[in-house]
CSV table of C-alpha atoms in Angstrom, one decimal:
chain,number,residue,atom,x,y,z
A,1,MET,CA,50.2,-5.8,26.1
A,2,SER,CA,51.8,-8.6,28.2
A,3,LYS,CA,51.4,-12.1,28.3
A,4,THR,CA,50.3,-11.7,31.8
A,5,LEU,CA,47.7,-8.7,31.6
A,6,LEU,CA,46.7,-10.5,28.4
A,7,PHE,CA,46.0,-13.8,30.4
A,8,THR,CA,43.9,-12.0,32.9
A,9,SER,CA,41.6,-9.7,30.8
A,10,GLY,CA,41.0,-13.0,29.2
A,11,LEU,CA,39.7,-15.0,32.7
A,12,ILE,CA,38.1,-11.9,33.1
A,13,ILE,CA,36.3,-11.7,30.3
A,14,ILE,CA,35.5,-15.5,30.6
A,15,TRP,CA,34.2,-15.0,33.4
A,16,ILE,CA,32.0,-12.1,32.5
A,17,VAL,CA,30.7,-14.2,29.7
A,18,GLY,CA,29.7,-17.6,32.1
A,19,TYR,CA,27.7,-14.7,34.4
A,20,LEU,CA,25.9,-13.6,32.1
A,21,LEU,CA,25.0,-16.8,30.3
A,22,ILE,CA,23.5,-18.0,34.2
A,23,VAL,CA,22.1,-15.3,34.5
A,24,GLY,CA,20.2,-13.9,31.4
A,25,SER,CA,19.4,-18.0,30.5
A,26,HIS,CA,15.3,-17.3,31.1
A,27,VAL,CA,15.7,-15.3,28.1
A,28,LEU,CA,18.7,-16.9,26.1
A,29,ILE,CA,17.6,-20.4,26.2
A,30,PRO,CA,14.2,-19.9,24.3
A,31,PHE,CA,16.5,-18.2,21.5
A,32,VAL,CA,18.9,-20.6,21.4
A,33,ILE,CA,15.6,-22.5,20.9
A,34,ALA,CA,14.4,-20.8,18.3
A,35,VAL,CA,17.7,-20.5,16.2
A,36,PHE,CA,17.7,-24.4,16.3
A,37,ILE,CA,14.3,-24.8,15.6
A,38,TRP,CA,15.0,-22.3,12.4
A,39,HIS,CA,18.0,-24.1,11.6
A,40,LEU,CA,16.5,-27.2,11.7
A,41,LEU,CA,13.6,-26.3,9.4
A,42,ASN,CA,16.4,-24.6,6.8
A,43,THR,CA,17.9,-28.0,6.7
A,44,ILE,CA,14.5,-30.2,6.3
A,45,SER,CA,13.9,-27.6,3.3
A,46,ASN,CA,17.0,-27.9,1.7
A,47,ILE,CA,17.0,-32.0,2.2
A,48,ILE,CA,13.5,-31.5,0.7
A,49,GLN,CA,14.6,-29.8,-2.4
A,50,GLN,CA,17.5,-32.5,-2.8
A,51,ILE,CA,14.4,-34.9,-3.1
A,52,PRO,CA,15.5,-36.8,-7.0
A,53,ARG,CA,13.2,-35.8,-10.3
A,54,ILE,CA,10.5,-33.3,-7.4
A,55,GLY,CA,13.1,-31.8,-5.1
A,56,ALA,CA,14.6,-29.6,-7.5
A,57,PHE,CA,10.8,-27.8,-9.3
A,58,LEU,CA,9.8,-26.8,-5.9
A,59,PRO,CA,9.9,-23.4,-4.8
A,60,ASN,CA,11.6,-22.2,-1.6
A,61,TRP,CA,8.3,-21.6,0.3
A,62,LEU,CA,6.6,-24.7,-0.5
A,63,SER,CA,9.4,-26.9,0.5
A,64,MET,CA,9.7,-24.5,4.0
A,65,ILE,CA,5.4,-25.2,4.3
A,66,VAL,CA,6.3,-29.3,4.0
A,67,ALA,CA,9.4,-29.0,6.8
A,68,PHE,CA,7.7,-27.2,8.6
A,69,ALA,CA,4.2,-29.4,8.6
A,70,ILE,CA,6.6,-32.2,9.2
A,71,THR,CA,8.2,-30.5,12.6
A,72,VAL,CA,4.3,-29.8,13.8
A,73,ALA,CA,3.3,-33.0,13.2
A,74,SER,CA,6.5,-34.7,14.5
A,75,THR,CA,5.8,-32.0,17.6
A,76,PHE,CA,2.5,-33.2,18.2
A,77,ILE,CA,3.4,-36.7,18.3
A,78,PHE,CA,5.7,-36.3,21.1
A,79,ILE,CA,3.9,-34.7,23.1
A,80,ASN,CA,0.9,-36.9,23.0
A,81,ILE,CA,3.1,-39.7,23.6
A,82,ILE,CA,4.4,-37.8,26.6
A,83,THR,CA,1.3,-37.0,27.9
A,84,ASP,CA,-0.1,-40.1,28.2
A,85,ASN,CA,2.5,-42.2,29.6
A,86,VAL,CA,4.0,-39.8,32.4
A,87,ASN,CA,0.3,-39.6,33.5
A,88,ASN,CA,0.3,-43.3,33.6
A,89,VAL,CA,3.7,-43.3,35.6
A,90,ILE,CA,2.2,-40.6,37.5
A,91,ALA,CA,-0.5,-43.3,38.8
A,92,ALA,CA,1.7,-46.0,38.7
A,93,SER,CA,4.4,-44.6,40.5
A,94,SER,CA,3.2,-45.8,44.2
A,95,ARG,CA,2.4,-48.9,43.2
A,96,TYR,CA,6.4,-49.6,42.2
A,97,GLN,CA,7.1,-47.8,45.5
A,98,GLU,CA,5.4,-50.6,47.5
A,99,ASN,CA,7.4,-53.0,45.2
A,100,LEU,CA,10.3,-51.3,45.4
A,101,LEU,CA,10.4,-51.6,48.9
A,102,LYS,CA,9.6,-55.5,49.0
A,103,ILE,CA,12.5,-56.1,47.1
A,104,PHE,CA,14.2,-54.5,49.7
A,105,ASN,CA,13.0,-56.6,52.6
A,106,ASN,CA,12.9,-59.8,50.4
A,107,ILE,CA,16.5,-58.9,50.5
A,108,ASP,CA,16.8,-58.2,53.8
A,109,GLN,CA,15.1,-61.8,54.7
A,110,LYS,CA,17.5,-64.1,52.2
A,111,PHE,CA,21.2,-62.7,53.3
A,112,ASN,CA,20.0,-61.5,56.1
A,113,ILE,CA,21.9,-57.9,55.9
A,114,LYS,CA,20.4,-55.7,58.4
A,115,VAL,CA,21.5,-52.8,56.6
A,116,LEU,CA,19.1,-53.0,53.9
A,117,THR,CA,16.2,-52.4,56.4
A,118,SER,CA,17.4,-48.0,56.9
A,119,MET,CA,17.1,-48.0,53.1
A,120,ASN,CA,13.4,-48.9,53.7
A,121,THR,CA,13.3,-45.4,55.8
A,122,ILE,CA,15.1,-43.7,52.4
A,123,ILE,CA,12.4,-45.2,50.1
A,124,LYS,CA,9.4,-43.9,52.5
A,125,SER,CA,11.0,-40.3,52.2
A,126,LEU,CA,11.5,-40.8,48.5
A,127,ASN,CA,8.2,-40.1,46.7
A,128,LEU,CA,8.3,-41.4,43.0
A,129,GLN,CA,4.9,-39.0,42.4
A,130,THR,CA,6.6,-35.9,43.1
A,131,ILE,CA,10.2,-36.9,41.1
A,132,PHE,CA,7.5,-37.5,37.9
A,133,VAL,CA,5.7,-34.3,38.3
A,134,ASN,CA,9.2,-32.4,38.7
A,135,VAL,CA,9.9,-33.8,35.7
A,136,TYR,CA,7.1,-33.5,33.9
A,137,GLY,CA,7.0,-29.8,34.9
A,138,VAL,CA,10.0,-29.8,32.8
A,139,PHE,CA,8.0,-29.9,29.7
A,140,THR,CA,5.8,-27.8,30.6
A,141,THR,CA,7.8,-25.6,31.7
A,142,LEU,CA,8.6,-25.9,28.2
A,143,ALA,CA,5.8,-25.5,26.3
A,144,GLY,CA,5.3,-22.0,28.8
A,145,SER,CA,7.7,-20.3,26.6
A,146,THR,CA,6.5,-22.2,23.6
A,147,VAL,CA,4.5,-18.3,22.0
A,148,LEU,CA,7.7,-16.8,22.6
A,149,ILE,CA,10.0,-19.0,20.9
A,150,PHE,CA,7.5,-19.1,18.2
A,151,LEU,CA,7.8,-15.3,17.5
A,152,TYR,CA,12.1,-15.9,17.6
A,153,VAL,CA,11.6,-18.3,15.0
A,154,VAL,CA,9.2,-16.1,12.5
A,155,PHE,CA,11.4,-13.1,13.1
A,156,LEU,CA,14.6,-15.0,12.6
A,157,PHE,CA,13.3,-15.8,9.1
A,158,VAL,CA,11.8,-12.8,8.3
A,159,GLU,CA,15.7,-11.8,9.1
A,160,GLN,CA,17.0,-14.5,7.5
A,161,HIS,CA,17.0,-12.1,3.7
A,162,PHE,CA,18.7,-9.3,5.3
A,163,PHE,CA,21.7,-11.1,6.5
A,164,LEU,CA,23.6,-11.4,3.5
A,165,LYS,CA,23.6,-7.0,3.5
A,166,LYS,CA,24.5,-7.0,7.4
A,167,ILE,CA,27.5,-8.9,6.9
A,168,ASP,CA,28.2,-7.7,3.6
A,169,ALA,CA,28.0,-4.1,5.9
A,170,LEU,CA,29.8,-5.2,8.3
A,171,PHE,CA,32.6,-6.6,6.0
A,172,PRO,CA,33.4,-4.4,3.3
A,173,THR,CA,36.6,-5.9,1.4
A,174,LEU,CA,36.3,-9.1,-0.4
A,175,GLU,CA,39.1,-11.2,2.1
A,176,GLY,CA,37.2,-10.5,5.5
A,177,ARG,CA,33.8,-11.8,3.0
A,178,MET,CA,35.7,-14.6,2.7
A,179,LEU,CA,36.6,-15.6,6.4
A,180,MET,CA,32.7,-14.8,7.1
A,181,ASN,CA,31.6,-17.5,4.0
A,182,ASN,CA,34.4,-20.2,5.4
A,183,ILE,CA,33.2,-19.6,8.7
A,184,ILE,CA,29.9,-20.2,8.5
A,185,SER,CA,30.1,-22.9,5.9
A,186,HIS,CA,32.0,-24.7,8.3
A,187,ILE,CA,29.4,-24.2,10.9
A,188,VAL,CA,26.3,-25.3,8.9
A,189,ASN,CA,27.6,-28.2,7.0
A,190,ASN,CA,29.1,-29.9,10.6
A,191,THR,CA,26.1,-28.9,12.5
A,192,GLN,CA,24.0,-30.3,10.0
A,193,THR,CA,26.0,-33.3,9.8
A,194,TYR,CA,26.3,-33.9,13.4
A,195,LEU,CA,22.4,-33.3,14.0
A,196,GLY,CA,21.6,-35.1,10.5
A,197,LEU,CA,23.5,-38.5,11.7
A,198,LYS,CA,22.9,-38.1,15.4
A,199,SER,CA,19.1,-37.8,14.2
A,200,ILE,CA,18.7,-41.1,12.5
A,201,LEU,CA,21.1,-42.9,14.9
A,202,SER,CA,18.7,-42.2,17.8
A,203,ILE,CA,16.0,-43.1,15.7
A,204,GLY,CA,17.7,-46.8,15.3
A,205,THR,CA,18.4,-46.9,18.7
A,206,ALA,CA,14.8,-45.6,20.2
A,207,ILE,CA,12.5,-48.0,17.6
A,208,SER,CA,15.9,-51.1,18.4
A,209,SER,CA,15.1,-50.4,22.4
A,210,TRP,CA,11.4,-50.3,22.1
A,211,ILE,CA,11.0,-53.6,20.1
A,212,ILE,CA,13.2,-55.0,22.9
A,213,MET,CA,11.0,-53.2,25.5
A,214,LYS,CA,8.3,-54.3,24.0
A,215,TRP,CA,8.9,-58.2,23.6
A,216,VAL,CA,10.0,-58.4,27.2
A,217,GLY,CA,6.6,-56.3,28.0
A,218,LEU,CA,7.8,-53.1,29.8
A,219,ASP,CA,5.4,-51.0,30.7
A,220,PHE,CA,5.6,-47.5,28.8
A,221,ALA,CA,7.6,-48.7,26.0
A,222,GLU,CA,6.7,-45.8,23.9
A,223,PHE,CA,7.4,-42.9,26.4
A,224,TRP,CA,10.9,-45.1,27.0
A,225,ALA,CA,12.0,-45.4,23.6
A,226,LEU,CA,11.2,-41.6,23.0
A,227,LEU,CA,13.3,-40.6,26.1
A,228,ILE,CA,15.9,-42.6,24.8
A,229,PHE,CA,15.9,-40.9,21.4
A,230,PHE,CA,16.5,-38.0,23.3
A,231,LEU,CA,19.1,-39.0,25.8
A,232,ASN,CA,21.4,-40.0,23.0
A,233,PHE,CA,21.7,-36.5,22.1
A,234,ILE,CA,23.5,-36.0,25.8
A,235,PRO,CA,27.1,-37.2,24.8
A,236,ASN,CA,28.0,-39.9,27.3
A,237,ILE,CA,25.7,-40.3,30.3
A,238,GLY,CA,23.1,-39.8,28.3
A,239,ALA,CA,23.2,-43.7,26.8
A,240,ILE,CA,23.8,-44.4,31.1
A,241,ILE,CA,20.4,-43.1,31.7
A,242,ALA,CA,18.8,-44.1,28.6
A,243,ILE,CA,19.5,-47.5,30.5
A,244,ALA,CA,19.0,-47.1,34.0
A,245,PHE,CA,15.5,-45.8,33.6
A,246,PRO,CA,13.9,-48.5,32.1
A,247,THR,CA,15.9,-51.3,33.6
A,248,ALA,CA,14.9,-50.1,37.0
A,249,LEU,CA,11.2,-49.8,36.3
A,250,ALA,CA,11.9,-53.9,34.8
A,251,ALA,CA,12.7,-54.2,38.5
A,252,LEU,CA,10.1,-52.8,39.8
A,253,GLN,CA,7.6,-54.2,37.6
A,254,PHE,CA,8.5,-58.2,37.5
A,255,THR,CA,8.8,-60.5,40.0
A,256,SER,CA,11.1,-62.7,37.9
A,257,TRP,CA,14.5,-61.3,37.4
A,258,ILE,CA,14.8,-62.5,34.1
A,259,PRO,CA,12.9,-59.6,32.5
A,260,PHE,CA,15.9,-57.1,34.5
A,261,ILE,CA,18.5,-59.3,32.9
A,262,GLU,CA,16.9,-59.3,29.5
A,263,ILE,CA,16.2,-55.3,29.4
A,264,ILE,CA,19.7,-54.5,30.5
A,265,LEU,CA,21.8,-56.6,28.1
A,266,GLY,CA,19.0,-55.4,25.4
A,267,LEU,CA,19.4,-52.0,25.8
A,268,GLY,CA,22.9,-52.2,26.8
A,269,ALA,CA,24.1,-54.0,23.1
A,270,ILE,CA,22.6,-51.8,21.4
A,271,GLN,CA,23.9,-48.7,23.0
A,272,PHE,CA,27.2,-50.0,23.0
A,273,ILE,CA,26.7,-51.2,19.1
A,274,VAL,CA,25.4,-47.8,18.3
A,275,GLY,CA,28.2,-46.0,20.7
A,276,ASN,CA,30.5,-47.8,20.1
A,277,LEU,CA,31.3,-49.2,16.3
A,278,ILE,CA,28.5,-46.8,14.1
A,279,GLU,CA,29.0,-43.2,15.2
A,280,PRO,CA,32.5,-42.9,16.0
A,281,ARG,CA,33.0,-44.1,12.5
A,282,TYR,CA,30.9,-41.5,11.0
A,283,LEU,CA,30.7,-38.6,13.6
A,284,SER,CA,34.6,-38.5,14.7
A,285,ASN,CA,35.7,-37.6,11.4
A,286,SER,CA,33.3,-34.6,10.7
A,287,LEU,CA,33.8,-33.3,14.6
A,288,ASN,CA,37.2,-34.3,15.6
A,289,LEU,CA,36.5,-33.5,18.9
A,290,SER,CA,38.6,-34.3,21.8
A,291,PRO,CA,36.3,-37.0,24.1
A,292,LEU,CA,37.7,-35.1,27.2
A,293,VAL,CA,36.5,-31.8,25.7
A,294,ILE,CA,32.8,-33.5,25.0
A,295,LEU,CA,33.0,-34.5,28.5
A,296,ILE,CA,34.4,-31.2,29.8
A,297,ALA,CA,32.1,-29.3,27.5
A,298,LEU,CA,28.9,-31.1,29.3
A,299,ALA,CA,29.8,-30.8,32.4
A,300,VAL,CA,30.4,-26.9,32.0
A,301,TRP,CA,27.0,-26.4,29.4
A,302,GLY,CA,25.1,-28.7,32.0
A,303,ALA,CA,26.1,-25.9,34.8
A,304,ILE,CA,25.3,-22.9,33.2
A,305,TRP,CA,21.9,-24.1,31.2
A,306,GLY,CA,21.1,-27.3,32.9
A,307,ILE,CA,19.8,-30.3,30.8
A,308,LEU,CA,19.4,-28.0,27.4
A,309,GLY,CA,22.7,-27.6,28.1
A,310,MET,CA,23.7,-31.0,27.9
A,311,PHE,CA,22.1,-31.2,24.4
A,312,LEU,CA,23.3,-28.2,23.2
A,313,SER,CA,27.3,-29.2,24.5
A,314,VAL,CA,28.7,-30.4,21.6
A,315,PRO,CA,27.1,-28.3,18.7
A,316,ILE,CA,28.2,-24.9,20.6
A,317,THR,CA,31.8,-26.7,21.2
A,318,VAL,CA,31.8,-27.2,17.5
A,319,MET,CA,31.3,-23.9,16.8
A,320,MET,CA,33.9,-23.0,19.8
A,321,MET,CA,36.4,-25.0,17.5
A,322,ILE,CA,35.4,-23.6,14.3
A,323,ILE,CA,35.6,-20.1,15.3
A,324,PHE,CA,38.8,-20.8,17.2
A,325,ALA,CA,40.6,-22.3,14.1
A,326,HIS,CA,40.0,-19.7,11.2
A,327,PHE,CA,42.2,-16.9,13.8
A,328,GLU,CA,45.7,-17.3,14.0
A,329,LYS,CA,46.3,-16.2,17.7
A,330,THR,CA,42.7,-18.7,18.7
A,331,ARG,CA,44.3,-21.4,17.0
A,332,PRO,CA,45.8,-22.9,19.4
A,333,ILE,CA,42.8,-23.0,21.8
A,334,ALA,CA,41.3,-24.9,18.7
A,335,ILE,CA,43.9,-27.8,18.5
A,336,LEU,CA,43.2,-28.2,23.0
A,337,LEU,CA,39.8,-28.8,21.5
A,338,SER,CA,40.6,-30.8,18.7
A,339,GLN,CA,40.8,-34.4,18.8
A,340,ASP,CA,43.9,-35.4,16.8
A,341,GLY,CA,45.3,-31.6,16.5
A,342,ASP,CA,45.0,-31.6,12.9
A,343,VAL,CA,42.8,-28.2,12.4
A,344,PHE,CA,44.4,-26.6,10.0
A,345,LYS,CA,43.0,-28.6,6.6
A,346,THR,CA,39.8,-29.3,7.8
A,347,TYR,CA,39.0,-24.9,8.8
A,348,GLU,CA,42.0,-23.4,6.1
A,349,LEU,CA,40.7,-20.6,4.8
A,350,LEU,CA,39.5,-21.1,1.1
A,351,PRO,CA,41.4,-19.7,-2.2
A,352,MET,CA,40.5,-16.3,-3.3
A,353,GLU,CA,40.1,-17.3,-6.6
A,354,ASN,CA,37.7,-20.0,-5.8
A,355,LEU,CA,35.4,-17.8,-4.3
A,356,PRO,CA,32.7,-15.7,-6.6
A,357,GLU,CA,32.6,-12.3,-5.4
A,358,GLN,CA,29.1,-12.2,-4.9
A,359,ASP,CA,27.3,-15.3,-4.0
A,360,TRP,CA,29.9,-16.1,-1.1
A,361,VAL,CA,27.3,-17.2,1.3
A,362,GLN,CA,26.2,-20.9,1.6
A,363,TYR,CA,23.2,-21.5,3.9
């Protein structure tokens, strides 16, 4: 097969896959969420079993029940914070809109910049309450898929016991099983490392931001802290949005500019320290993804699956790089996706003698 024909076939396959991802988003998104919940529960269960003294004595079913209880409790806390604060934001949106008009009018009168008066028409036509209702609708739509996601998670746990037998049937040779073991192990380890470290850093960022917002007296500090936690999972632009929303509210809530400056400097300092000093030290070596690739993946998956695609852009790209690195013909793609081009040492196949013949998959 000529290179031109191979390249054309590749483009056609990419187009078909992209089209199916967009058209089938209503079916695929709940399933992808279920897969990550299933993976999260397994990760929490493994962490519980690694607790000193007591973890080793806990049976698998008990650690899984504890993991499920932790996940459900956290979800209820998140839902309560979102519901209470979003309703308050919607109720207070008209007051913030009036304050925004006053700010523009004051600037217009003080600096005699007549062009700002045209902003009144834009602000009046901008219905903040409708915007907040639409944002709230995203959460309600996700809640509407809860039953389907729950069923997917249940059946994933049922199927989990048959994964080994299915892969044994798909790859009857030891070499094939070794390859799958290497791919699965790297995917599980890297995604667990990313999600674990990112969660810890996001929790620290959210708590630090909440302390500053409470100290300044910003409205809905709990809601903004929760939003900052989730936005930190969106690479690059998530940190910008996490600063923009509370800062904009500070400008609308307070008559003085001092709280506005305190919020933007405080939250900006936290995001800078975490994003530029702490996060690269712990995540860059484990992921080895090019920053440019992360930006492109963010744009592509955001265009395909919206906000959820932005959240999943890094884990999906990491999985793609791991898979590409394990095959000689696709290894150049993995090199392009990587930060330093060194994918051979990180994802090289394990020697055959180092793998037991039966226990070859690690979840």
